[in-house]
Short mmCIF file of C-alpha atoms in Angstrom, two decimals:
data_model
loop_
_atom_site.label_atom_id
_atom_site.label_comp_id
_atom_site.label_asym_id
_atom_site.label_seq_id
_atom_site.Cartn_x
_atom_site.Cartn_y
_atom_site.Cartn_z
CA MET L 1 1.06 -1.32 -56.94
CA LYS L 2 1.49 -4.98 -57.39
CA ARG L 3 4.63 -6.64 -56.28
CA SER L 4 5.02 -8.41 -59.62
CA THR L 5 5.73 -5.13 -61.42
CA ASN L 6 8.98 -4.70 -59.49
CA ILE L 7 10.90 -7.31 -61.47
CA PRO L 8 10.14 -5.86 -64.93
CA MET L 9 11.04 -2.41 -63.61
CA LEU L 10 14.42 -3.64 -62.38
CA VAL L 11 15.00 -5.42 -65.69
CA LEU L 12 14.25 -2.18 -67.50
CA VAL L 13 16.86 -0.36 -65.39
CA VAL L 14 19.46 -2.95 -66.38
CA VAL L 15 18.46 -2.64 -70.04
CA LEU L 16 18.72 1.14 -69.85
CA MET L 17 22.30 0.74 -68.63
CA ALA L 18 23.30 -2.12 -70.90
CA PHE L 19 21.92 -0.61 -74.09
CA PRO L 20 24.44 2.26 -74.34
CA LEU L 21 27.29 -0.09 -73.41
CA TRP L 22 26.33 -2.37 -76.24
CA LYS L 23 25.37 0.28 -78.79
CA ILE L 24 28.11 2.85 -78.45
CA GLN L 25 31.36 1.83 -80.07
CA LYS L 26 34.69 3.42 -79.49
CA PRO L 27 35.42 5.71 -82.45
CA ALA L 28 38.68 5.24 -84.33
CA PRO L 29 41.64 7.15 -82.88
CA GLY L 30 41.84 10.71 -84.17
CA PRO L 31 44.53 12.03 -86.52
CA ASP L 32 46.85 12.56 -83.56
CA GLY L 33 46.67 8.85 -82.84
CA LYS L 34 45.16 9.44 -79.42
CA GLU L 35 42.52 7.00 -78.25
CA VAL L 36 39.10 8.58 -77.95
CA GLU L 37 37.71 8.17 -74.48
CA ILE L 38 34.11 7.06 -74.14
CA PHE L 39 31.82 6.96 -71.13
CA LYS L 40 33.65 9.80 -69.50
CA GLY L 41 31.93 11.46 -66.57
CA ALA L 42 29.52 14.24 -67.57
CA ASP L 43 31.01 16.39 -64.80
CA ASP L 44 34.42 16.17 -66.45
CA GLN L 45 32.94 16.95 -69.84
CA ALA L 46 31.36 20.07 -68.38
CA LYS L 47 34.77 21.02 -67.03
CA ASP L 48 36.25 20.64 -70.51
CA LEU L 49 33.39 22.66 -71.94
CA ILE L 50 34.14 25.51 -69.53
CA GLY L 51 37.68 25.38 -70.92
CA THR L 52 36.43 25.92 -74.48
CA ILE L 53 33.87 28.61 -73.63
CA ALA L 54 36.11 30.56 -71.26
CA PRO L 55 39.69 29.51 -72.06
CA GLY L 56 41.07 32.12 -69.66
CA TYR L 57 39.20 30.79 -66.62
CA LYS L 58 41.34 29.42 -63.86
CA PRO L 59 39.73 27.54 -60.98
CA TRP L 60 40.35 29.61 -57.88
CA PHE L 61 40.10 26.85 -55.33
CA LYS L 62 41.54 23.36 -55.21
CA PRO L 63 39.95 20.36 -53.52
CA ILE L 64 41.31 20.07 -50.00
CA MET L 65 41.78 16.34 -50.34
CA GLU L 66 41.83 14.30 -53.49
CA PRO L 67 41.82 10.52 -53.72
CA PRO L 68 45.44 9.70 -54.58
CA SER L 69 44.39 7.45 -57.48
CA ASP L 70 41.31 6.30 -59.40
CA GLU L 71 41.44 3.06 -57.45
CA VAL L 72 41.16 4.83 -54.13
CA GLY L 73 38.45 7.01 -55.61
CA SER L 74 36.43 3.98 -56.65
CA LEU L 75 36.96 2.50 -53.19
CA LEU L 76 35.33 5.54 -51.64
CA PHE L 77 32.47 5.49 -54.13
CA ALA L 78 31.91 1.81 -53.45
CA LEU L 79 31.97 2.55 -49.74
CA GLN L 80 29.38 5.26 -50.20
CA ALA L 81 27.06 2.92 -52.10
CA ALA L 82 27.70 0.03 -49.71
CA MET L 83 26.83 2.10 -46.64
CA GLY L 84 23.61 3.26 -48.22
CA ALA L 85 22.62 -0.16 -49.53
CA GLY L 86 23.53 -1.77 -46.23
CA PHE L 87 21.26 0.55 -44.33
CA ILE L 88 18.33 0.09 -46.72
CA GLY L 89 18.82 -3.68 -46.56
CA TYR L 90 18.88 -3.64 -42.78
CA TYR L 91 15.75 -1.54 -42.63
CA LEU L 92 13.81 -3.67 -45.11
CA GLY L 93 14.96 -6.85 -43.42
CA SER L 94 13.79 -5.74 -40.01
CA ALA L 95 10.55 -4.32 -41.42
CA MET L 96 9.89 -7.62 -43.17
CA THR L 97 10.40 -9.61 -40.00
CA ARG L 98 8.22 -7.22 -38.04
CA ALA L 99 5.42 -7.55 -40.58
CA LYS L 100 5.74 -11.34 -40.50
CA LEU L 101 5.64 -11.53 -36.71
CA ARG L 102 2.65 -9.23 -36.65
CA ARG L 103 0.83 -11.42 -39.15
CA GLU L 104 1.59 -14.54 -37.11
CA GLN L 105 0.31 -12.85 -34.00
CA GLU L 106 -2.90 -11.93 -35.75
CA THR L 107 -3.58 -15.43 -36.99
CA LYS L 108 -2.98 -16.83 -33.51
CA CYS L 109 -5.51 -14.55 -31.86
CA MET R 1 25.60 17.64 -61.77
CA HIS R 2 28.59 18.21 -59.54
CA ILE R 3 30.21 21.47 -60.46
CA MET R 4 33.85 20.90 -59.71
CA GLU R 5 35.72 22.68 -56.96
CA GLY R 6 36.71 26.20 -57.98
CA PHE R 7 34.79 26.05 -61.24
CA LEU R 8 32.29 28.75 -60.39
CA PRO R 9 33.43 32.37 -60.27
CA VAL R 10 33.55 33.76 -56.72
CA LYS R 11 30.38 35.85 -57.08
CA HIS R 12 28.39 32.90 -58.36
CA ALA R 13 29.74 30.59 -55.68
CA ILE R 14 28.70 33.03 -52.96
CA GLY R 15 25.37 33.77 -54.63
CA TRP R 16 24.31 30.12 -54.81
CA SER R 17 25.47 29.49 -51.26
CA VAL R 18 23.38 32.39 -50.02
CA ALA R 19 20.42 31.09 -52.02
CA SER R 20 20.74 27.56 -50.61
CA ALA R 21 21.44 28.40 -46.97
CA PRO R 22 17.87 29.28 -45.89
CA PHE R 23 16.54 26.07 -47.44
CA VAL R 24 19.09 23.97 -45.58
CA ALA R 25 18.41 25.82 -42.32
CA TYR R 26 14.63 25.53 -42.67
CA GLY R 27 14.89 21.88 -43.71
CA LEU R 28 17.11 21.10 -40.76
CA ARG R 29 14.63 22.69 -38.39
CA SER R 30 11.69 20.82 -39.85
CA VAL R 31 13.56 17.50 -39.75
CA ASN R 32 14.58 18.05 -36.13
CA LYS R 33 11.04 18.96 -35.17
CA ARG R 34 9.66 15.89 -36.87
CA ILE R 35 12.16 13.56 -35.22
CA LYS R 36 11.36 15.05 -31.83
CA GLU R 37 7.63 14.57 -32.35
CA LYS R 38 7.86 11.18 -34.03
CA PRO R 39 11.14 9.48 -33.09
CA GLU R 40 9.98 6.28 -34.81
CA GLN R 41 10.43 8.00 -38.19
CA ARG R 42 14.14 8.29 -37.63
CA MET R 43 14.85 5.01 -39.38
CA LEU R 44 12.82 5.96 -42.42
CA LEU R 45 14.70 9.25 -42.60
CA GLY R 46 17.84 7.14 -42.61
CA VAL R 47 16.46 5.15 -45.53
CA ALA R 48 15.80 8.34 -47.50
CA THR R 49 19.37 9.47 -46.80
CA ALA R 50 20.78 6.07 -47.66
CA PHE R 51 18.87 6.01 -50.94
CA THR R 52 20.43 9.34 -51.90
CA PHE R 53 23.85 7.99 -50.92
CA VAL R 54 23.45 4.90 -53.08
CA LEU R 55 21.95 6.50 -56.15
CA SER R 56 24.34 9.43 -56.26
CA ALA R 57 27.26 6.98 -56.11
CA LEU R 58 26.05 4.98 -59.11
CA LYS R 59 27.64 6.32 -62.23
CA MET R 60 25.69 4.87 -65.08
CA PRO R 61 26.53 4.84 -68.77
CA SER R 62 24.16 6.76 -71.00
CA VAL R 63 23.25 6.87 -74.68
CA THR R 64 25.39 9.95 -75.23
CA GLY R 65 28.51 7.89 -74.55
CA SER R 66 29.20 9.50 -71.22
CA CYS R 67 28.44 8.61 -67.64
CA SER R 68 26.42 10.38 -65.03
CA HIS R 69 24.53 9.49 -61.90
CA PRO R 70 20.98 9.74 -60.55
CA THR R 71 20.32 11.84 -57.46
CA GLY R 72 18.03 9.71 -55.29
CA THR R 73 16.36 12.73 -53.73
CA GLY R 74 12.86 11.91 -54.96
CA LEU R 75 12.08 9.20 -52.40
CA GLY R 76 12.77 11.45 -49.42
CA ALA R 77 10.96 14.38 -51.02
CA ILE R 78 7.78 12.30 -51.19
CA LEU R 79 8.23 10.72 -47.74
CA PHE R 80 9.29 13.77 -45.75
CA GLY R 81 8.50 16.71 -47.99
CA PRO R 82 10.97 18.53 -50.22
CA ALA R 83 12.36 20.81 -47.49
CA ALA R 84 13.80 17.83 -45.63
CA MET R 85 15.95 16.92 -48.60
CA ALA R 86 17.99 20.14 -48.49
CA PRO R 87 20.01 19.15 -45.39
CA ILE R 88 20.11 15.48 -46.45
CA GLY R 89 21.41 16.38 -49.90
CA ALA R 90 23.87 18.76 -48.28
CA VAL R 91 25.31 15.91 -46.17
CA VAL R 92 25.75 13.69 -49.24
CA LEU R 93 27.32 16.48 -51.29
CA MET R 94 29.62 17.42 -48.42
CA PHE R 95 30.78 13.80 -48.14
CA GLN R 96 31.57 13.73 -51.84
CA ALA R 97 33.22 17.14 -51.83
CA LEU R 98 35.49 16.43 -48.88
CA LEU R 99 36.43 12.79 -49.38
CA LEU R 100 36.06 12.22 -53.10
CA ALA R 101 37.00 15.60 -54.55
CA HIS R 102 33.71 15.24 -56.39
CA GLY R 103 32.02 18.61 -56.42
CA GLY R 104 33.54 21.03 -53.96
CA LEU R 105 33.15 23.37 -51.03
CA THR R 106 33.08 26.51 -53.17
CA THR R 107 30.45 24.94 -55.42
CA LEU R 108 28.55 23.27 -52.59
CA GLY R 109 25.87 25.97 -52.55
CA ALA R 110 25.21 25.62 -56.27
CA ASN R 111 25.20 21.83 -56.10
CA ILE R 112 22.84 21.85 -53.11
CA PHE R 113 20.56 24.19 -55.02
CA SER R 114 20.27 21.87 -58.02
CA MET R 115 20.26 18.47 -56.34
CA ALA R 116 18.76 19.09 -52.91
CA ILE R 117 16.38 21.98 -53.58
CA VAL R 118 15.19 22.19 -57.21
CA GLY R 119 15.04 18.41 -57.67
CA PRO R 120 13.04 17.60 -54.51
CA PHE R 121 10.68 20.56 -54.86
CA ALA R 122 10.00 19.74 -58.51
CA CYS R 123 9.49 16.13 -57.51
CA ALA R 124 6.99 16.96 -54.77
CA GLY R 125 5.14 19.36 -57.06
CA ILE R 126 4.85 16.88 -59.91
CA TYR R 127 3.77 14.15 -57.54
CA ARG R 128 0.99 16.36 -56.20
CA LEU R 129 -0.02 17.35 -59.73
CA GLY R 130 -0.06 13.72 -60.82
CA ARG R 131 -2.25 12.71 -57.91
CA SER R 132 -4.61 15.62 -58.42
CA VAL R 133 -5.27 14.63 -62.03
CA LYS R 134 -5.92 11.10 -60.77
CA LEU R 135 -2.85 9.43 -62.19
CA PRO R 136 -2.16 6.10 -60.46
CA PHE R 137 0.13 6.28 -57.46
CA GLY R 138 3.05 4.47 -59.08
CA VAL R 139 2.89 6.53 -62.26
CA SER R 140 2.85 9.79 -60.29
CA LEU R 141 5.81 8.65 -58.22
CA PHE R 142 7.75 7.56 -61.30
CA LEU R 143 7.14 10.83 -63.14
CA ALA R 144 7.95 12.88 -60.06
CA ALA R 145 11.27 11.17 -59.37
CA ALA R 146 12.30 11.10 -63.04
CA VAL R 147 11.45 14.75 -63.77
CA GLY R 148 12.98 15.88 -60.47
CA ASP R 149 16.21 14.11 -61.46
CA LEU R 150 16.19 15.68 -64.91
CA LEU R 151 15.48 19.18 -63.60
CA THR R 152 18.44 18.88 -61.24
CA TYR R 153 20.68 18.56 -64.28
CA VAL R 154 18.87 21.33 -66.15
CA THR R 155 19.54 23.53 -63.12
CA THR R 156 23.24 22.68 -63.23
CA SER R 157 23.27 23.64 -66.90
CA VAL R 158 21.61 26.97 -66.08
CA GLN R 159 24.12 27.61 -63.31
CA LEU R 160 27.07 26.95 -65.58
CA ALA R 161 25.58 28.94 -68.46
CA LEU R 162 25.06 31.91 -66.13
CA ALA R 163 28.65 31.69 -64.98
CA PHE R 164 30.11 31.03 -68.42
CA PRO R 165 27.96 32.66 -71.10
CA ASP R 166 29.10 31.90 -74.61
CA PRO R 167 31.22 34.76 -76.03
CA VAL R 168 29.07 34.75 -79.18
CA GLY R 169 25.67 33.33 -78.32
CA GLY R 170 25.54 34.41 -74.68
CA PHE R 171 23.54 32.56 -72.07
CA VAL R 172 21.28 30.68 -74.48
CA ALA R 173 24.09 29.19 -76.58
CA SER R 174 26.04 28.28 -73.48
CA PHE R 175 22.98 26.70 -71.86
CA ALA R 176 22.40 24.61 -74.99
CA LYS R 177 25.97 23.30 -74.76
CA PHE R 178 25.85 22.45 -71.06
CA ALA R 179 22.39 20.97 -71.38
CA THR R 180 23.68 18.66 -74.11
CA VAL R 181 26.35 17.41 -71.74
CA PHE R 182 24.12 17.13 -68.70
CA ALA R 183 20.43 16.99 -69.47
CA VAL R 184 20.49 14.76 -72.57
CA THR R 185 22.84 12.30 -70.89
CA GLN R 186 20.48 12.29 -67.95
CA ILE R 187 17.31 11.22 -69.78
CA PRO R 188 17.79 7.44 -69.50
CA LEU R 189 19.21 7.84 -66.00
CA ALA R 190 16.18 9.85 -64.95
CA ILE R 191 13.99 6.97 -66.15
CA SER R 192 16.14 4.58 -64.11
CA GLU R 193 15.83 6.80 -61.07
CA GLY R 194 12.06 6.92 -61.45
CA LEU R 195 11.88 3.13 -61.69
CA LEU R 196 14.21 2.51 -58.73
CA THR R 197 12.29 4.99 -56.61
CA VAL R 198 9.05 3.14 -57.32
CA VAL R 199 10.68 -0.23 -56.53
CA VAL R 200 12.03 0.93 -53.17
CA PHE R 201 8.79 2.69 -52.36
CA ASN R 202 6.84 -0.48 -53.11
CA ALA R 203 9.03 -2.37 -50.69
CA LEU R 204 8.58 0.28 -47.99
CA ALA R 205 4.83 0.41 -48.51
CA ARG R 206 4.52 -3.36 -48.41
CA PHE R 207 6.19 -3.82 -45.05
CA ASN R 208 5.36 -0.51 -43.36
CA PRO R 209 1.88 0.40 -44.56
CA GLN R 210 0.86 1.75 -41.16
CA GLU R 211 3.89 3.97 -40.80
CA LEU R 212 3.41 5.49 -44.24
CA LYS R 213 -0.29 5.98 -43.55
CA ASP R 214 0.59 7.81 -40.34
CA MET R 215 2.86 10.06 -42.36
CA ASN R 216 -0.01 10.78 -44.77
CA VAL R 217 2.15 9.58 -47.64
CA ILE R 218 -0.30 6.94 -48.69
CA THR R 219 -3.90 6.16 -48.07
CA GLY R 220 -5.09 2.60 -47.72
CA LYS R 221 -5.75 2.21 -51.42
CA GLU R 222 -2.19 2.15 -52.71
CA VAL R 223 -1.11 -0.72 -50.55
CA GLN R 224 -1.94 -4.28 -51.26
CA VAL R 225 -0.73 -6.45 -48.46
#
């Protein structure tokens, strides 16, 4: 794999995300005047779907701890991503330096 | 693919937990053994875990007008074998279930089964298939990660359809509904996951060719230093 293919691949990922944002328009509010939500989480939609297929179903267990608000929830999600990205960055950074030092050593010998 | 806390009937919750447990136990044993034999791979195992953490936190918009997230289990499945991803996926899902109320403890077994077992095993299988029919390395990796991602969501749809069959159309009708929510939304995200997996793998292979060669993940040919 050539290194130069990485950039187009990353661009494609951005396009894949941007396209739906640009293409999908919020539909007009329904007859009840309620705003239609778009880009809801698929997990939530599945939950709603369970409600229509089995209206009698009651969840039998509640989450032990729930983020008190969406803001706190997004904080935790950001933290999750940041920890992961931080680790990958650290690893690649040290691997890069190691490879560079090794190359320098080889040219010296 | 996170089935929410309490949203699987008791029997199903127990059933999927029982199904997932041996995979997690076996995976944990194989990871421990590997780290004991080759402690230098510990960091790379961390990278595989971190990749799953990042990708499963990224909720991306999709063409269906809803949001979902990739799984990030493909990278580790190729690096360490699919079994290793069961405990890693379990850690990520546990984090989300306990702190984020995303997924849940009662649905942990089912969620592990889809994200940390079916996805990685499908990924490893497709990768092997791709390589055996002489597809280029990057293409095999892309297809493996993308299809593994997609099959995770198909599995979730199957799990929900089994638990909540449609009163009229039964399992099939219910599966069609859940698959529309999950699997169709997932198609562009699966492509993204495939691409991101290849990008990160390229970076790993570029700076650690020897390590990956020692792990028999790559032969000399794939790497151009």
